[in-house]
mmCIF file of C-alpha atoms in Angstrom:
data_model
loop_
_atom_site.group_PDB
_atom_site.id
_atom_site.type_symbol
_atom_site.label_atom_id
_atom_site.label_comp_id
_atom_site.label_asym_id
_atom_site.label_seq_id
_atom_site.Cartn_x
_atom_site.Cartn_y
_atom_site.Cartn_z
ATOM 1 C CA UNK Q 1 26.311 -37.074 -107.782
ATOM 2 C CA UNK Q 2 23.619 -38.344 -106.083
ATOM 3 C CA UNK Q 3 25.743 -40.585 -104.283
ATOM 4 C CA UNK Q 4 27.675 -38.009 -102.935
ATOM 5 C CA UNK Q 5 24.641 -35.981 -102.218
ATOM 6 C CA UNK Q 6 23.368 -38.919 -100.245
ATOM 7 C CA UNK Q 7 26.769 -38.739 -98.663
ATOM 8 C CA UNK Q 8 27.156 -35.344 -97.373
ATOM 9 C CA UNK Q 9 23.408 -35.625 -96.499
ATOM 10 C CA UNK Q 10 24.209 -38.411 -94.009
ATOM 11 C CA UNK Q 11 27.436 -36.749 -92.504
ATOM 12 C CA UNK Q 12 25.591 -33.383 -92.502
ATOM 13 C CA UNK Q 13 23.007 -35.776 -90.582
ATOM 14 C CA UNK Q 14 25.415 -37.541 -88.367
ATOM 15 C CA UNK Q 15 26.941 -34.320 -87.492
ATOM 16 C CA UNK Q 16 23.133 -32.141 -86.648
ATOM 17 C CA UNK Q 17 22.549 -35.394 -84.316
ATOM 18 C CA UNK Q 18 26.205 -35.444 -82.468
ATOM 19 C CA UNK Q 19 26.032 -31.508 -82.045
ATOM 20 C CA UNK Q 20 22.412 -31.692 -80.733
ATOM 21 C CA UNK Q 21 23.693 -34.451 -78.274
ATOM 22 C CA UNK Q 22 27.035 -32.757 -77.192
ATOM 23 C CA UNK Q 23 24.328 -29.333 -76.887
ATOM 24 C CA UNK Q 24 21.775 -31.424 -74.739
ATOM 25 C CA UNK Q 25 24.842 -32.771 -72.878
ATOM 26 C CA UNK Q 26 26.007 -29.253 -72.275
ATOM 27 C CA UNK Q 27 22.411 -27.808 -71.184
ATOM 28 C CA UNK Q 28 22.580 -30.470 -68.657
ATOM 29 C CA UNK Q 29 26.135 -29.898 -67.611
ATOM 30 C CA UNK Q 30 25.024 -26.429 -67.572
ATOM 31 C CA UNK Q 31 21.965 -27.261 -65.127
ATOM 32 C CA UNK Q 32 23.711 -29.822 -62.898
ATOM 33 C CA UNK Q 33 26.173 -26.382 -62.443
ATOM 34 C CA UNK Q 34 23.590 -23.919 -61.827
ATOM 35 C CA UNK Q 35 22.042 -26.588 -58.659
ATOM 36 C CA UNK Q 36 25.708 -27.306 -57.240
ATOM 37 C CA UNK Q 37 26.399 -23.393 -57.441
ATOM 38 C CA UNK Q 38 22.623 -23.000 -55.624
ATOM 39 C CA UNK Q 39 23.232 -26.021 -53.001
ATOM 40 C CA UNK Q 40 26.885 -23.718 -52.644
ATOM 41 C CA UNK Q 41 25.275 -20.730 -51.548
ATOM 42 C CA UNK Q 42 22.942 -22.788 -49.146
ATOM 43 C CA UNK Q 43 25.703 -24.309 -47.277
ATOM 44 C CA UNK Q 44 27.221 -20.671 -47.509
ATOM 45 C CA UNK Q 45 24.033 -19.101 -46.515
ATOM 46 C CA UNK Q 46 23.796 -21.535 -44.062
ATOM 47 C CA UNK Q 47 27.165 -21.537 -42.519
ATOM 48 C CA UNK Q 48 26.880 -17.749 -42.205
ATOM 49 C CA UNK Q 49 23.442 -18.554 -40.215
ATOM 50 C CA UNK Q 50 25.652 -20.872 -38.234
ATOM 51 C CA UNK Q 51 28.296 -18.238 -37.821
ATOM 52 C CA UNK Q 52 25.878 -15.373 -36.737
ATOM 53 C CA UNK Q 53 23.995 -17.508 -34.388
ATOM 54 C CA UNK Q 54 27.722 -18.614 -32.943
ATOM 55 C CA UNK Q 55 28.432 -14.895 -32.390
ATOM 56 C CA UNK Q 56 25.423 -14.334 -30.909
ATOM 57 C CA UNK Q 57 25.730 -17.047 -28.142
ATOM 58 C CA UNK Q 58 29.251 -15.399 -27.685
ATOM 59 C CA UNK Q 59 27.614 -12.308 -26.495
ATOM 60 C CA UNK Q 60 25.204 -13.688 -24.403
ATOM 61 C CA UNK Q 61 27.645 -16.570 -23.116
ATOM 62 C CA UNK Q 62 29.531 -13.167 -22.070
ATOM 63 C CA UNK Q 63 26.486 -11.254 -20.488
ATOM 64 C CA UNK Q 64 25.967 -14.721 -18.796
ATOM 65 C CA UNK Q 65 29.382 -15.199 -17.212
ATOM 66 C CA UNK Q 66 29.168 -11.355 -16.338
ATOM 67 C CA UNK Q 67 25.552 -12.130 -14.252
ATOM 68 C CA UNK Q 68 27.361 -15.030 -12.810
ATOM 69 C CA UNK Q 69 29.652 -13.435 -11.521
ATOM 70 C CA UNK Q 70 27.299 -10.753 -9.821
ATOM 71 C CA UNK Q 71 25.206 -13.667 -8.791
ATOM 72 C CA UNK Q 72 28.290 -15.342 -6.784
ATOM 73 C CA UNK Q 73 29.189 -12.425 -5.644
ATOM 74 C CA UNK Q 74 25.405 -11.632 -3.951
ATOM 75 C CA UNK Q 75 25.539 -15.252 -3.110
ATOM 76 C CA UNK Q 76 29.041 -15.100 -0.651
ATOM 77 C CA UNK Q 77 27.138 -11.680 0.854
ATOM 78 C CA UNK Q 78 24.432 -13.888 1.625
ATOM 79 C CA UNK Q 79 26.298 -16.247 3.014
ATOM 80 C CA UNK Q 80 28.575 -13.739 4.905
ATOM 81 C CA UNK Q 81 24.870 -12.445 6.236
ATOM 82 C CA UNK Q 82 23.734 -15.698 7.075
ATOM 83 C CA UNK Q 83 26.654 -16.727 9.071
ATOM 84 C CA UNK Q 84 26.438 -13.628 11.067
ATOM 85 C CA UNK Q 85 22.914 -14.132 11.667
ATOM 86 C CA UNK Q 86 23.111 -17.550 13.104
ATOM 87 C CA UNK Q 87 25.891 -16.364 14.765
ATOM 88 C CA UNK Q 88 23.632 -13.969 16.298
ATOM 89 C CA UNK Q 89 20.865 -16.603 16.539
ATOM 90 C CA UNK Q 90 23.107 -19.302 18.364
ATOM 91 C CA UNK Q 91 23.662 -16.263 20.902
ATOM 92 C CA UNK Q 92 20.100 -15.282 21.415
ATOM 93 C CA UNK Q 93 19.267 -18.743 21.427
ATOM 94 C CA UNK Q 94 21.638 -19.067 24.483
ATOM 95 C CA UNK Q 95 20.654 -16.221 26.159
ATOM 96 C CA UNK Q 96 16.852 -17.680 25.960
ATOM 97 C CA UNK Q 97 17.740 -20.910 26.941
ATOM 98 C CA UNK Q 98 19.714 -19.620 30.418
ATOM 99 C CA UNK Q 99 16.672 -17.029 30.815
ATOM 100 C CA UNK Q 100 14.688 -20.036 31.012
ATOM 101 C CA UNK Q 101 16.986 -21.749 33.204
ATOM 102 C CA UNK Q 102 16.853 -18.848 35.433
ATOM 103 C CA UNK Q 103 12.628 -18.469 35.091
ATOM 104 C CA UNK Q 104 12.159 -21.754 35.823
ATOM 105 C CA UNK Q 105 14.005 -21.230 38.830
ATOM 106 C CA UNK Q 106 12.391 -18.374 39.863
ATOM 107 C CA UNK Q 107 9.000 -20.240 40.057
ATOM 108 C CA UNK Q 108 10.297 -23.362 42.000
ATOM 109 C CA UNK Q 109 11.878 -21.012 44.237
ATOM 110 C CA UNK Q 110 8.267 -19.335 44.398
ATOM 111 C CA UNK Q 111 6.301 -22.186 44.456
ATOM 112 C CA UNK Q 112 8.669 -22.968 47.665
ATOM 113 C CA UNK Q 113 7.648 -19.817 49.021
ATOM 114 C CA UNK Q 114 3.616 -20.276 48.311
ATOM 115 C CA UNK Q 115 4.410 -23.185 50.102
ATOM 116 C CA UNK Q 116 5.998 -21.805 53.546
ATOM 117 C CA UNK Q 117 4.475 -18.726 52.851
ATOM 118 C CA UNK Q 118 0.826 -19.450 52.294
ATOM 119 C CA UNK Q 119 0.044 -21.786 55.515
ATOM 120 C CA UNK Q 120 2.303 -18.202 57.635
ATOM 121 C CA UNK Q 121 -0.031 -15.492 55.733
ATOM 122 C CA UNK Q 122 -3.515 -17.627 56.451
ATOM 123 C CA UNK Q 123 -2.438 -18.165 60.215
ATOM 124 C CA UNK Q 124 -1.333 -14.147 60.688
ATOM 125 C CA UNK Q 125 -4.697 -13.565 58.741
ATOM 126 C CA UNK Q 126 -6.864 -15.779 61.427
ATOM 127 C CA UNK Q 127 -4.664 -14.402 64.288
ATOM 128 C CA UNK Q 128 -5.532 -10.354 62.969
ATOM 129 C CA UNK Q 129 -9.395 -10.907 63.025
ATOM 130 C CA UNK Q 130 -9.623 -13.060 66.158
ATOM 131 C CA UNK Q 131 -7.557 -9.979 67.875
ATOM 132 C CA UNK Q 132 -9.091 -7.235 65.945
ATOM 133 C CA UNK Q 133 -5.900 -6.342 64.612
ATOM 134 C CA UNK Q 134 -7.059 -4.876 61.223
ATOM 135 C CA UNK Q 135 -4.119 -2.955 60.438
ATOM 136 C CA UNK Q 136 -1.894 -5.897 60.438
ATOM 137 C CA UNK Q 137 -5.131 -8.238 58.378
ATOM 138 C CA UNK Q 138 -4.737 -5.552 55.705
ATOM 139 C CA UNK Q 139 -0.837 -6.054 55.242
ATOM 140 C CA UNK Q 140 -1.335 -9.133 54.965
ATOM 141 C CA UNK Q 141 -4.323 -9.009 52.303
ATOM 142 C CA UNK Q 142 -1.518 -6.495 50.383
ATOM 143 C CA UNK Q 143 1.209 -9.273 50.776
ATOM 144 C CA UNK Q 144 -1.247 -11.966 49.380
ATOM 145 C CA UNK Q 145 -2.240 -9.513 46.798
ATOM 146 C CA UNK Q 146 0.617 -9.238 45.081
ATOM 147 C CA UNK Q 147 0.832 -13.213 44.603
ATOM 148 C CA UNK Q 148 -2.698 -12.989 42.827
ATOM 149 C CA UNK Q 149 -2.423 -10.292 40.601
ATOM 150 C CA UNK Q 150 -1.398 -12.714 37.500
ATOM 151 C CA UNK Q 151 -2.138 -15.790 39.248
ATOM 152 C CA UNK Q 152 -3.009 -18.922 37.103
ATOM 153 C CA UNK Q 153 -3.898 -21.913 40.212
ATOM 154 C CA UNK Q 154 -7.287 -22.810 40.737
ATOM 155 C CA UNK Q 155 -8.206 -21.471 44.115
ATOM 156 C CA UNK Q 156 -9.657 -24.789 45.923
ATOM 157 C CA UNK Q 157 -13.141 -23.868 47.319
ATOM 158 C CA UNK Q 158 -12.664 -26.100 50.651
ATOM 159 C CA UNK Q 159 -15.174 -23.629 53.413
ATOM 160 C CA UNK Q 160 -18.613 -23.890 53.530
ATOM 161 C CA UNK Q 161 -20.419 -20.807 54.264
ATOM 162 C CA UNK Q 162 -23.380 -18.211 53.772
ATOM 163 C CA UNK Q 163 -23.323 -16.286 51.155
ATOM 164 C CA UNK Q 164 -24.046 -12.996 53.001
ATOM 165 C CA UNK Q 165 -20.100 -14.187 55.607
ATOM 166 C CA UNK Q 166 -18.215 -12.974 52.353
ATOM 167 C CA UNK Q 167 -20.344 -9.604 52.150
ATOM 168 C CA UNK Q 168 -20.059 -8.985 56.254
ATOM 169 C CA UNK Q 169 -16.497 -9.943 56.526
ATOM 170 C CA UNK Q 170 -15.592 -7.448 53.442
ATOM 171 C CA UNK Q 171 -17.486 -4.693 54.862
ATOM 172 C CA UNK Q 172 -15.244 -5.334 57.851
ATOM 173 C CA UNK Q 173 -12.220 -5.375 56.188
ATOM 174 C CA UNK Q 174 -12.844 -2.135 54.126
ATOM 175 C CA UNK Q 175 -14.459 -0.148 56.459
ATOM 176 C CA UNK Q 176 -17.090 1.425 54.429
ATOM 177 C CA UNK Q 177 -19.622 1.127 56.955
ATOM 178 C CA UNK Q 178 -17.416 3.475 59.265
ATOM 179 C CA UNK Q 179 -16.742 6.492 56.661
ATOM 180 C CA UNK Q 180 -18.653 9.687 57.829
ATOM 181 C CA UNK Q 181 -18.483 11.482 54.542
ATOM 182 C CA UNK Q 182 -20.535 9.042 52.507
ATOM 183 C CA UNK Q 183 -23.587 6.653 53.193
ATOM 184 C CA UNK Q 184 -22.970 3.391 53.188
ATOM 185 C CA UNK Q 185 -26.365 0.919 52.177
ATOM 186 C CA UNK Q 186 -26.238 -2.763 52.360
ATOM 187 C CA UNK Q 187 -29.000 -4.466 50.754
ATOM 188 C CA UNK Q 188 -29.219 -8.933 51.282
ATOM 189 C CA UNK Q 189 -31.941 -10.671 49.580
ATOM 190 C CA UNK Q 190 -34.024 -12.884 52.272
ATOM 191 C CA UNK Q 191 -32.981 -16.028 50.033
ATOM 192 C CA UNK Q 192 -29.375 -15.238 49.509
ATOM 193 C CA UNK Q 193 -29.184 -14.814 53.511
ATOM 194 C CA UNK Q 194 -29.999 -18.326 54.255
ATOM 195 C CA UNK Q 195 -28.143 -19.683 51.172
ATOM 196 C CA UNK Q 196 -24.445 -22.062 51.498
ATOM 197 C CA UNK Q 197 -21.496 -20.866 49.419
ATOM 198 C CA UNK Q 198 -18.835 -23.389 48.503
ATOM 199 C CA UNK Q 199 -15.851 -21.080 48.107
ATOM 200 C CA UNK Q 200 -12.358 -19.747 49.847
ATOM 201 C CA UNK Q 201 -13.468 -17.649 52.258
ATOM 202 C CA UNK Q 202 -10.404 -15.411 52.928
ATOM 203 C CA UNK Q 203 -10.053 -14.993 49.141
ATOM 204 C CA UNK Q 204 -13.259 -14.195 48.263
ATOM 205 C CA UNK Q 205 -13.422 -11.870 51.056
ATOM 206 C CA UNK Q 206 -10.625 -10.193 49.777
ATOM 207 C CA UNK Q 207 -12.163 -9.775 46.137
ATOM 208 C CA UNK Q 208 -15.344 -8.332 47.395
ATOM 209 C CA UNK Q 209 -13.204 -5.841 49.689
ATOM 210 C CA UNK Q 210 -11.309 -4.638 46.763
ATOM 211 C CA UNK Q 211 -14.234 -3.313 45.040
ATOM 212 C CA UNK Q 212 -15.677 -1.603 48.288
ATOM 213 C CA UNK Q 213 -12.044 -0.041 48.454
ATOM 214 C CA UNK Q 214 -12.831 1.105 44.702
ATOM 215 C CA UNK Q 215 -15.787 2.055 45.275
ATOM 216 C CA UNK Q 216 -14.836 4.220 48.365
ATOM 217 C CA UNK Q 217 -11.404 5.890 46.409
ATOM 218 C CA UNK Q 218 -13.826 7.319 43.505
ATOM 219 C CA UNK Q 219 -17.225 8.300 45.958
ATOM 220 C CA UNK Q 220 -16.037 11.229 47.720
ATOM 221 C CA UNK Q 221 -19.978 12.404 48.561
ATOM 222 C CA UNK Q 222 -23.062 10.577 48.028
ATOM 223 C CA UNK Q 223 -23.516 6.110 48.440
ATOM 224 C CA UNK Q 224 -22.300 2.773 48.119
ATOM 225 C CA UNK Q 225 -24.190 0.109 47.691
ATOM 226 C CA UNK Q 226 -23.329 -3.020 48.239
ATOM 227 C CA UNK Q 227 -26.492 -5.734 46.788
ATOM 228 C CA UNK Q 228 -26.393 -9.797 47.998
ATOM 229 C CA UNK Q 229 -28.271 -11.861 45.749
ATOM 230 C CA UNK Q 230 -28.273 -15.560 44.720
ATOM 231 C CA UNK Q 231 -29.508 -16.864 40.629
ATOM 232 C CA UNK Q 232 -30.514 -20.341 41.703
ATOM 233 C CA UNK Q 233 -30.972 -20.934 37.577
ATOM 234 C CA UNK Q 234 -27.038 -20.420 37.454
ATOM 235 C CA UNK Q 235 -26.135 -21.266 40.835
ATOM 236 C CA UNK Q 236 -24.043 -18.124 41.900
ATOM 237 C CA UNK Q 237 -24.017 -15.794 44.463
ATOM 238 C CA UNK Q 238 -24.066 -12.349 43.247
ATOM 239 C CA UNK Q 239 -22.306 -9.061 44.795
ATOM 240 C CA UNK Q 240 -23.071 -5.418 42.938
ATOM 241 C CA UNK Q 241 -20.988 -2.312 44.486
ATOM 242 C CA UNK Q 242 -22.921 1.050 43.322
ATOM 243 C CA UNK Q 243 -21.664 4.077 43.800
ATOM 244 C CA UNK Q 244 -22.030 7.550 42.742
ATOM 245 C CA UNK Q 245 -18.580 8.476 42.410
ATOM 246 C CA UNK Q 246 -17.011 9.936 39.298
ATOM 247 C CA UNK Q 247 -17.595 7.220 36.945
ATOM 248 C CA UNK Q 248 -15.288 5.120 34.505
ATOM 249 C CA UNK Q 249 -15.008 6.424 31.066
ATOM 250 C CA UNK Q 250 -15.566 3.959 28.794
ATOM 251 C CA UNK Q 251 -12.456 3.957 26.730
ATOM 252 C CA UNK Q 252 -11.264 2.868 30.134
ATOM 253 C CA UNK Q 253 -13.624 0.230 31.104
ATOM 254 C CA UNK Q 254 -11.729 -2.868 30.096
ATOM 255 C CA UNK Q 255 -8.228 -1.326 31.130
ATOM 256 C CA UNK Q 256 -9.216 -0.571 34.799
ATOM 257 C CA UNK Q 257 -8.491 -4.257 34.996
ATOM 258 C CA UNK Q 258 -5.162 -4.338 34.044
ATOM 259 C CA UNK Q 259 -2.517 -4.675 36.767
ATOM 260 C CA UNK Q 260 -1.078 -0.885 37.705
ATOM 261 C CA UNK Q 261 -3.840 1.358 36.061
ATOM 262 C CA UNK Q 262 -4.637 4.203 37.758
ATOM 263 C CA UNK Q 263 -7.216 6.234 37.060
ATOM 264 C CA UNK Q 264 -6.701 8.936 39.261
ATOM 265 C CA UNK Q 265 -2.388 9.566 40.389
ATOM 266 C CA UNK Q 266 -3.787 11.479 43.431
ATOM 267 C CA UNK Q 267 -4.765 8.379 45.490
ATOM 268 C CA UNK Q 268 -3.237 5.785 47.244
ATOM 269 C CA UNK Q 269 -2.750 2.291 46.160
ATOM 270 C CA UNK Q 270 -1.230 0.589 43.119
ATOM 271 C CA UNK Q 271 -3.726 0.018 40.985
ATOM 272 C CA UNK Q 272 -3.759 -3.904 40.851
ATOM 273 C CA UNK Q 273 -7.170 -4.109 43.244
ATOM 274 C CA UNK Q 274 -9.354 -4.649 40.337
ATOM 275 C CA UNK Q 275 -6.921 -6.889 38.742
ATOM 276 C CA UNK Q 276 -6.763 -9.351 42.089
ATOM 277 C CA UNK Q 277 -10.754 -8.850 42.650
ATOM 278 C CA UNK Q 278 -11.391 -10.561 38.630
ATOM 279 C CA UNK Q 279 -8.086 -13.193 39.496
ATOM 280 C CA UNK Q 280 -9.634 -14.236 42.696
ATOM 281 C CA UNK Q 281 -12.949 -14.500 41.145
ATOM 282 C CA UNK Q 282 -12.353 -16.405 37.789
ATOM 283 C CA UNK Q 283 -9.925 -18.624 39.723
ATOM 284 C CA UNK Q 284 -13.028 -19.409 41.955
ATOM 285 C CA UNK Q 285 -14.936 -20.183 39.031
ATOM 286 C CA UNK Q 286 -16.550 -16.926 38.816
ATOM 287 C CA UNK Q 287 -15.947 -13.513 37.652
ATOM 288 C CA UNK Q 288 -15.546 -9.800 38.493
ATOM 289 C CA UNK Q 289 -17.322 -7.120 35.508
ATOM 290 C CA UNK Q 290 -17.895 -3.730 34.902
ATOM 291 C CA UNK Q 291 -21.875 -3.121 34.250
ATOM 292 C CA UNK Q 292 -21.857 -1.135 30.979
ATOM 293 C CA UNK Q 293 -25.714 -0.979 31.302
ATOM 294 C CA UNK Q 294 -25.354 0.834 34.171
ATOM 295 C CA UNK Q 295 -26.384 4.289 33.937
ATOM 296 C CA UNK Q 296 -24.742 6.002 36.887
ATOM 297 C CA UNK Q 297 -23.502 8.215 37.918
ATOM 298 C CA UNK Q 298 -20.791 6.272 39.032
ATOM 299 C CA UNK Q 299 -19.916 3.125 38.547
ATOM 300 C CA UNK Q 300 -21.246 -1.013 38.687
ATOM 301 C CA UNK Q 301 -18.803 -3.625 39.750
ATOM 302 C CA UNK Q 302 -20.530 -7.111 39.943
ATOM 303 C CA UNK Q 303 -18.645 -10.191 41.522
ATOM 304 C CA UNK Q 304 -20.059 -13.490 40.919
ATOM 305 C CA UNK Q 305 -19.252 -17.052 42.540
ATOM 306 C CA UNK Q 306 -20.727 -20.471 42.117
ATOM 307 C CA UNK Q 307 -22.955 -21.841 44.640
#
């Protein structure tokens, strides 16, 4: 009886142990299956994410494609515009080159004319002065003025004369001392009367006579004064022309030296007198300025020439 019980107990214990291991194996297998299921779900999620990313990229690619087409059309249009601009630029460049060639020919012709007419005009001016033909001298001066409006070439200072000689010849050329409706006053400093000046006599006289002519135009009554002095520190001859005329407004004080500017259209002339005077003076290493400090009435112009 006891042996039978032990045998049954042993069998039951073996079955229990076998069942335990079977259950444990089942739990392990279930855990593995859950892990496999989790891994599978993770892969499904990743695939879904990849699919979503692909669809987003596909959509962006479509947008990029549209943008690329628009950019391509814009680029083609820019190329067409660039081709048109280049064609226009080439035409303008060709025209500019042609104009430059023409300007070069004109300048060459002008230089040759100066070589021919310059000495001839000087000779005619000498004859006019020696014969006292003031009209001819005035005509020669006007022709010479056109060359001096925008002259760039320095003028040779080949004449050695007294400072006062420029004043005397400018007075004679302008006729300011012959005018009856106003008073002309010449004031020459004794030192200036005895000082020598290295200049171009004809051009210096022309510059100063333009200042005197300008004073005559704007002075209907009163006085025109010419002062001649020297500044030995600066080595300059100074010719000052003052008038009691209408004066010049502040806004116009620099414009008066621009070519063809006329402050009063009722007066004769081309509006180049002051332009020519300054051009000549500067090409002789001097200058012409409007004295802003002059309180008037009228105006004061100052011509300076190096001694």
